[in-house]
Coordinates of C-alpha atoms and ligand atoms in Angstrom, one line a residue:
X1 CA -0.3 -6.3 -23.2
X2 CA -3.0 -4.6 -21.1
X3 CA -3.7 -2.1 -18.2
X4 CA -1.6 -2.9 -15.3
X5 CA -2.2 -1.5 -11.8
X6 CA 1.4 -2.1 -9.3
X7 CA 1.1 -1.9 -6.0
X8 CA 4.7 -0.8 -4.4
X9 CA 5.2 -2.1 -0.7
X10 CA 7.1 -0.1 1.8
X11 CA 9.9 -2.3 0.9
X12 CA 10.1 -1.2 -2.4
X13 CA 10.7 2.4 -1.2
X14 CA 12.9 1.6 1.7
X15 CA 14.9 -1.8 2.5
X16 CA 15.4 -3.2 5.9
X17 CA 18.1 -1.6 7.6
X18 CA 17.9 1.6 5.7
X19 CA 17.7 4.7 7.9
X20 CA 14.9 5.9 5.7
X21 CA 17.3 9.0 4.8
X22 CA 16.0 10.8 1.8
X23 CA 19.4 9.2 -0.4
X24 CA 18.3 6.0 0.8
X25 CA 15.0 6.2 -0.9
X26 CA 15.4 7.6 -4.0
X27 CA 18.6 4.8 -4.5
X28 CA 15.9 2.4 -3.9
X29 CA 12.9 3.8 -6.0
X30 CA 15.3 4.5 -8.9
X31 CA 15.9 0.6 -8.9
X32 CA 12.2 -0.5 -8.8
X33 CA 11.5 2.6 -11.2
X34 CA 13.8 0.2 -13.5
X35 CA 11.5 -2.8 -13.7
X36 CA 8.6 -0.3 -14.0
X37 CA 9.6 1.3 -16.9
X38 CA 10.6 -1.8 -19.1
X39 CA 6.8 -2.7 -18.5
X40 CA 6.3 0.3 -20.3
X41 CA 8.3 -0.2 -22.5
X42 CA 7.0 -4.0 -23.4
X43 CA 3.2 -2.0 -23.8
X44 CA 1.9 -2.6 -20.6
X45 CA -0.6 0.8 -20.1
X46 CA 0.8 1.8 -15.9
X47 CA -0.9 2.8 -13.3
X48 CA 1.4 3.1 -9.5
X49 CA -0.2 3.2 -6.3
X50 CA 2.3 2.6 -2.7
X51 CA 2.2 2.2 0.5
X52 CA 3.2 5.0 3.1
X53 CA 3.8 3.1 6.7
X54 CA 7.8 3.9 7.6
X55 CA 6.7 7.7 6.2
X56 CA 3.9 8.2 8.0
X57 CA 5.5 6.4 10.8
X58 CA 8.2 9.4 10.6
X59 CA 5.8 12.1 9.9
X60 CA 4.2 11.2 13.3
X61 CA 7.2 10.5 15.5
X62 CA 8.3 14.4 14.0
X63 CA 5.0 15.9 14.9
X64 CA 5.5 14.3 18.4
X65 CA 9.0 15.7 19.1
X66 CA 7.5 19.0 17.3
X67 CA 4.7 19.7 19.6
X68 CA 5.8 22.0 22.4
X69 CA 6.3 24.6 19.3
X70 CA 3.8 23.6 16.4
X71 CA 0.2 22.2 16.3
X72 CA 0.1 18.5 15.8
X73 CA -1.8 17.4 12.6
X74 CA -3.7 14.8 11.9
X75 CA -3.4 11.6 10.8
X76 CA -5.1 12.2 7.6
X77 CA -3.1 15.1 7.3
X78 CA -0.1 12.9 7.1
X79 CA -1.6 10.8 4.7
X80 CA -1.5 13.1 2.4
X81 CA 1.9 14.6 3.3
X82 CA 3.3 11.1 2.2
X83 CA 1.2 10.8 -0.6
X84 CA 3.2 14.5 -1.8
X85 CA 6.5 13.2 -0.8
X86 CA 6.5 10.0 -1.9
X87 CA 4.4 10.8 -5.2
X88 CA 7.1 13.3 -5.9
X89 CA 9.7 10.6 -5.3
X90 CA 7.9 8.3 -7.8
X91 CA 7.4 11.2 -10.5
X92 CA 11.1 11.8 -10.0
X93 CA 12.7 8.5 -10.7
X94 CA 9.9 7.2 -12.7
X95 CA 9.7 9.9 -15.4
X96 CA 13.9 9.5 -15.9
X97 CA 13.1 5.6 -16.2
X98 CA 10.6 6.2 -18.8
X99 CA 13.3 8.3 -20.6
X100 CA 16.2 5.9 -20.6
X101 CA 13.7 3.3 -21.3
X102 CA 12.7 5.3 -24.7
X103 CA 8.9 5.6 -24.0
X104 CA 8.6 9.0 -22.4
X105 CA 5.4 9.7 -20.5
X106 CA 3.6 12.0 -18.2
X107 CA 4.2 11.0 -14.2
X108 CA 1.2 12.8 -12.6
X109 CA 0.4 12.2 -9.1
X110 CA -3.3 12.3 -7.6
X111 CA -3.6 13.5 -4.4
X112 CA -6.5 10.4 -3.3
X113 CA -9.5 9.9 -0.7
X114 CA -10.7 6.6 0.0
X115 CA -14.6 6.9 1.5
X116 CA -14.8 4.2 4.6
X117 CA -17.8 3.5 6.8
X118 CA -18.4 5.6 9.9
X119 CA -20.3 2.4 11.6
X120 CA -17.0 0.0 10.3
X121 CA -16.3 -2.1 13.0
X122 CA -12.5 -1.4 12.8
X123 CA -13.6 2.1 14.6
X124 CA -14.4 -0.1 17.6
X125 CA -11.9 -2.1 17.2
X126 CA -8.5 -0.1 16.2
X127 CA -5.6 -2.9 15.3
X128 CA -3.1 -1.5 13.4
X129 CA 0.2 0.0 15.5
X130 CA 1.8 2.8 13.8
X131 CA 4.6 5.0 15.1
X132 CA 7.2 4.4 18.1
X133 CA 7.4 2.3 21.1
X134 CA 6.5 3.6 24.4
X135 CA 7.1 2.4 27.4
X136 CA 4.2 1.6 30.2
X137 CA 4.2 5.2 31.7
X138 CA 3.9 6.8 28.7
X139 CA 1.3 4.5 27.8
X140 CA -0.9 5.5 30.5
X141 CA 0.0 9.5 30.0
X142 CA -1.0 9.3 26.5
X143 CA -4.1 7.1 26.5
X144 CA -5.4 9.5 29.5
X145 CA -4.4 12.7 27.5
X146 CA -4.7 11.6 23.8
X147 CA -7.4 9.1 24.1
X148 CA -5.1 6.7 22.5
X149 CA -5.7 3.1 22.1
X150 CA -2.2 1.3 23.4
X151 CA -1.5 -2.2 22.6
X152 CA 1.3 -4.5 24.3
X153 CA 3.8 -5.9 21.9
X154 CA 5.4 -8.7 23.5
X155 CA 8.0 -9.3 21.3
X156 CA 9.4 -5.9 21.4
X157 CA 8.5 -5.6 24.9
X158 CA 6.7 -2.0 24.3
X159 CA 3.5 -0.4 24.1
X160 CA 2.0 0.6 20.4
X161 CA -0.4 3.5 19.7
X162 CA -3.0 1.3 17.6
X163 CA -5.4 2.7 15.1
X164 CA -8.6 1.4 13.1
X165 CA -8.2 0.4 9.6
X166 CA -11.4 0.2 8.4
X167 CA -12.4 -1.2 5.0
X168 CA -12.0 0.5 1.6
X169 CA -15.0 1.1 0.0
X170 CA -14.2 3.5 -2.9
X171 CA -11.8 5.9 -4.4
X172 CA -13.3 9.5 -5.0
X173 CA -10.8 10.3 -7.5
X174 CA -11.2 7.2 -9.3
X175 CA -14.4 8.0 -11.6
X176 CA -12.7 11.1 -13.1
X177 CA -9.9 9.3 -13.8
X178 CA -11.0 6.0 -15.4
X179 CA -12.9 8.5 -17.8
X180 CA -9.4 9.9 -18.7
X181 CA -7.5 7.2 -19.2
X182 CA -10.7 6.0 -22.1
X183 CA -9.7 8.8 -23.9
X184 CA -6.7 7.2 -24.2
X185 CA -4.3 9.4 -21.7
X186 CA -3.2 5.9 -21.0
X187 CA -0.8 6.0 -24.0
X188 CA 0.8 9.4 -22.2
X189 CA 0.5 9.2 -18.8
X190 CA 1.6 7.1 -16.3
X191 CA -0.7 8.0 -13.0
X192 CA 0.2 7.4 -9.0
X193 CA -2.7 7.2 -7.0
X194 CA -3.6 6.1 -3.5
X195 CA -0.5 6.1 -1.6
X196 CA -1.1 4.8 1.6
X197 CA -4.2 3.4 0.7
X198 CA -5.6 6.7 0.0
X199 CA -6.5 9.2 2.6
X200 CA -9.2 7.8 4.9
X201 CA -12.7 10.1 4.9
X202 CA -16.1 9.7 5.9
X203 CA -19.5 10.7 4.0
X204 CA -20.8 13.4 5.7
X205 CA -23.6 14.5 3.1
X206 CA -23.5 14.5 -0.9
X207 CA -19.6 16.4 -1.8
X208 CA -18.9 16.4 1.7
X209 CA -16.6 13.9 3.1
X210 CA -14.2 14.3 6.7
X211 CA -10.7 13.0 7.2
X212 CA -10.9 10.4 10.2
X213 CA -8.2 8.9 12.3
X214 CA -7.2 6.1 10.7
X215 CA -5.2 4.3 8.7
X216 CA -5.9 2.3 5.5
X217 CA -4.4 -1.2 4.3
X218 CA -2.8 -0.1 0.4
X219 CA -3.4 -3.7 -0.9
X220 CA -7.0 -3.2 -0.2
X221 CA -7.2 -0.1 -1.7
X222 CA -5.2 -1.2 -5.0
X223 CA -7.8 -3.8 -5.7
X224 CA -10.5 -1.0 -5.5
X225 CA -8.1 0.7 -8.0
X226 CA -7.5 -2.1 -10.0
X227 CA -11.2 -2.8 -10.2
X228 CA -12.5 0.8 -10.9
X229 CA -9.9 1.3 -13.8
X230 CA -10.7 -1.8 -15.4
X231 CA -7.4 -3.0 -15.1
X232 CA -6.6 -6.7 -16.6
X233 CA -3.5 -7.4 -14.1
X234 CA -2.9 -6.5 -10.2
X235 CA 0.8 -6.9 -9.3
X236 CA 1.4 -6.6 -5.4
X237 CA 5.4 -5.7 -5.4
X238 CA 6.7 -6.5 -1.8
X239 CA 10.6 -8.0 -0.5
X240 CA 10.0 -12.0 -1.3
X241 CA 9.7 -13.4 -4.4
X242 CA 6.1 -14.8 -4.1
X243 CA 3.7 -15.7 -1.3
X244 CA 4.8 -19.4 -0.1
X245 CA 2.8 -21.7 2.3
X246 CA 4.4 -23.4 5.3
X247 CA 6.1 -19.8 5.3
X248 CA 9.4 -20.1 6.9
X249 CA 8.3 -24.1 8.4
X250 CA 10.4 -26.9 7.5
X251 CA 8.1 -28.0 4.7
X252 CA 7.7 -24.0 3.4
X253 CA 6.7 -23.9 -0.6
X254 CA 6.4 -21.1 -2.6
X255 CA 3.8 -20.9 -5.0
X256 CA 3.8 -19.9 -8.6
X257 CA 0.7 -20.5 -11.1
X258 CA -1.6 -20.7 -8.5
X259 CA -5.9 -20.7 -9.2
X260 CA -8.3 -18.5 -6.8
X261 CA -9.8 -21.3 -5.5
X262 CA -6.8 -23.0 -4.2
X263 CA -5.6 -19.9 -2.7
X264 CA -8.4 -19.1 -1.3
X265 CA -8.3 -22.3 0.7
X266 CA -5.0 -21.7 1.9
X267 CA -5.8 -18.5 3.5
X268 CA -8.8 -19.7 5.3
X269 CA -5.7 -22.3 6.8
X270 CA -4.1 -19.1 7.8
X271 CA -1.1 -19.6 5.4
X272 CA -1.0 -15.9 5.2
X273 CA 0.1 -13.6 8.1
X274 CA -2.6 -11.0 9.3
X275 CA -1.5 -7.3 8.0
X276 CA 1.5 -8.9 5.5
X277 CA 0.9 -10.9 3.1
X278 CA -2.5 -12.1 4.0
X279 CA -4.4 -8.6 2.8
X280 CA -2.0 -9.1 -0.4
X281 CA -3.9 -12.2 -0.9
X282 CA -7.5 -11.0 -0.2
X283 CA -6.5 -7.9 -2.7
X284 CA -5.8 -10.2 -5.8
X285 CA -8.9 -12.5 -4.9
X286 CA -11.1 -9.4 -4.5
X287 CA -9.8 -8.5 -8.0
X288 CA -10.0 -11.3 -9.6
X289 CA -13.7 -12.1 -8.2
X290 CA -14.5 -8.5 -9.7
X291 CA -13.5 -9.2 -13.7
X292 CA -9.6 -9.0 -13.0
X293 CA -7.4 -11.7 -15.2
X294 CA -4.5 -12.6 -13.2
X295 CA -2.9 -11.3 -9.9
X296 CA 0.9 -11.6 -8.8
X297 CA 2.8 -11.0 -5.9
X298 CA 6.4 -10.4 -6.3
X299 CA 9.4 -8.6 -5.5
X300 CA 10.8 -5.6 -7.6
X301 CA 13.9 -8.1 -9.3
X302 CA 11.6 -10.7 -10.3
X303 CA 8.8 -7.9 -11.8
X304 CA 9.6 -9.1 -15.5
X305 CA 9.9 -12.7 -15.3
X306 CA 6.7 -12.9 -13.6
X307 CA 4.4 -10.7 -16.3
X308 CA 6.1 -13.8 -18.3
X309 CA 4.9 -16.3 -16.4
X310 CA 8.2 -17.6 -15.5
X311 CA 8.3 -16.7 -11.7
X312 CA 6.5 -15.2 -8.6
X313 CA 3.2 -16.0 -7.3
X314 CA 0.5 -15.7 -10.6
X315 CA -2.6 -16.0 -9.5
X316 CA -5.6 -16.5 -12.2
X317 CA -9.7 -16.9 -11.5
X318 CA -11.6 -19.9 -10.7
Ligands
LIG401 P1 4.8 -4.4 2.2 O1 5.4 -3.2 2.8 O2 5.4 -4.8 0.9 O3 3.3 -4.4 2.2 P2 4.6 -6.5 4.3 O4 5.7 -6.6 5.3 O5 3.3 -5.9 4.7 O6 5.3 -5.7 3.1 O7 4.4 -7.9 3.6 C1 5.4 -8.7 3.1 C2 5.9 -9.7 4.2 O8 4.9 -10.7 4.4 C3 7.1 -10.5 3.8 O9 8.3 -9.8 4.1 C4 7.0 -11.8 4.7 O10 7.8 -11.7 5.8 C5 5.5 -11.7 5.2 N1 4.8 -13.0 5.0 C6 3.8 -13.4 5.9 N2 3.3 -14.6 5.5 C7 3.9 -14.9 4.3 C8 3.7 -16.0 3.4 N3 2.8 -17.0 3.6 N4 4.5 -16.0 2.2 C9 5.4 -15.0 2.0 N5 5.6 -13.9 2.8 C10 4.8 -13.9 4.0
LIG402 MG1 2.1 -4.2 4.0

């Protein structure tokens, strides 16, 4: 038993393959909605934070096709759109899960700023691609007219808008809540926080904090979660089974009980792909370096057996 922070991927909201149609989604959150509930149901106190990068993916590719008629917003601004939509979507599902699972509880979304650094060097430096393909000519248009940052992706053969994604440093919202949840809200509610990795502001002076242009990695924030609400397990939900080594090589193995140390020596070999499954692995380290007792990366199916120790990648200190 315990307080359990679960981080859902984009995969847990939407499959490969799926349109992202609105059907599509709630089919898919009503099965991972499932697993959540019979946590619940075994004692586990939840807590639910997501990701957000096929909505705000759409969100920005709408704005785009939108913009000879209506202002174009923000990329904070879309953060928290998908933090609404997909919130709602979780509050749905989740609260009907609860109920067929006999331990009813309160699904309360919190709208959620992450502070980052104005002098982090991802502002310098922005790596992470969101939205469409373009080809060279639009490339050059919208780096001269946006001030974009565009990136080459050879593989697709297309050029990537490319945005920083600075480091996490704290949840605003989390404070209050953490107080709540000692007064023991954690036996009737079930909260969803930082979708998307929360939406990315700056400090400007003491209450006064600026939405910035940016995106934020969720796994990154969900240890800052994990951490600030005390919580005694992480669980990264994503579409494998468990973080392997040798990933898709001839001599691939997937881990299961697996100690910080020995993890953290396979991702200084690079075992773990940049922006996948490698800031999974930092996020249960970080957490477990801060006071957190075990860390697992898993898929939705596999949720149950591996808070029993029986599959997925567990992950405990030292
Ligand atoms: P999410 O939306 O859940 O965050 P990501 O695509 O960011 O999903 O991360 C999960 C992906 O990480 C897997 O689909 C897999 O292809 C990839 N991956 C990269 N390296 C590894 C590894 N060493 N072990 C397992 N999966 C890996
Ligand atoms: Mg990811």
């Amino acid at each position: 038993m315990g307080r359990v922070v679960v981080a859902l991927g984009g995969n847990a909201l939407q499959r490969a393959g799926d349109h992202g149609t609105w059907p599509e989604q709630v089919a898919q959150m009503r099965a991972t909605a499932t697993a959540l509930a019979a946590l619940v149901a075994e004692g586990h106190e939840l807590i639910v934070t997501h990701g957000n990068g096929p909505q705000v993916g759409t969100l920005l590719r709408q704005n785009e096709l939108a913009e000879h008629e209506l202002p174009r917003r923000p990329m904070d601004v879309l953060g928290a759109e998908t933090q609404g939509q997909i919130g709602y979507l979780v509050e749905q599902e989740l609260t009907a899960a609860l109920v067929r699972a006999r331990v009813p509880r309160t699904v309360l979304s919190i709208v959620s700023r992450t502070v980052v650094s104005a002098r982090d060097r991802a502002f310098a430096h922005p790596s992470k691609p969101v939205g469409r393909y373009y080809t060279e000519a639009e490339a050059r248009a919208l780096r001269k007219r946006e001030g974009w940052q565009m990136v080459y992706d050879g593989a697709r053969g297309g050029w990537r808008r490319v945005v920083p994604s600075p480091t996490p440093r704290r949840w605003i919202e989390g404070d209050g809540l953490q107080k709540l949840l000692a007064r023991d809200w954690g036996a009737h509610v079930v909260p969803v926080v930082t979708g998307g990795g929360g939406v990315p502001v700056v400090e400007r002076g003491r209450g006064v904090f600026e939405g910035v242009e940016a995106v934020i990695d969720k796994d990154r924030t969900a240890a800052i979660v994990a951490t600030t609400l005390q919580a005694d397990t992480l669980v990264i939900l994503t579409d494998v089974p468990a973080a392997a080594i040798g990933f898709r090589k001839p001599w691939e193995r997937w881990l299961g009980e697996v100690s910080a140390s020995e993890m953290q020596v396979y991702l200084e070999r690079k075992e773990f792909a940049d922006g996948s499954m490698g800031p999974k692995v930092e996020a249960a380290l970080s957490f477990l370096r801060s006071g957190g007792r075990r860390a697992i990366i898993t898929d939705p199916p596999s949720l149950g057996r591996a808070m029993r120790n029986e599959t997925g990648t567990r992950i405990s200190p030292g």
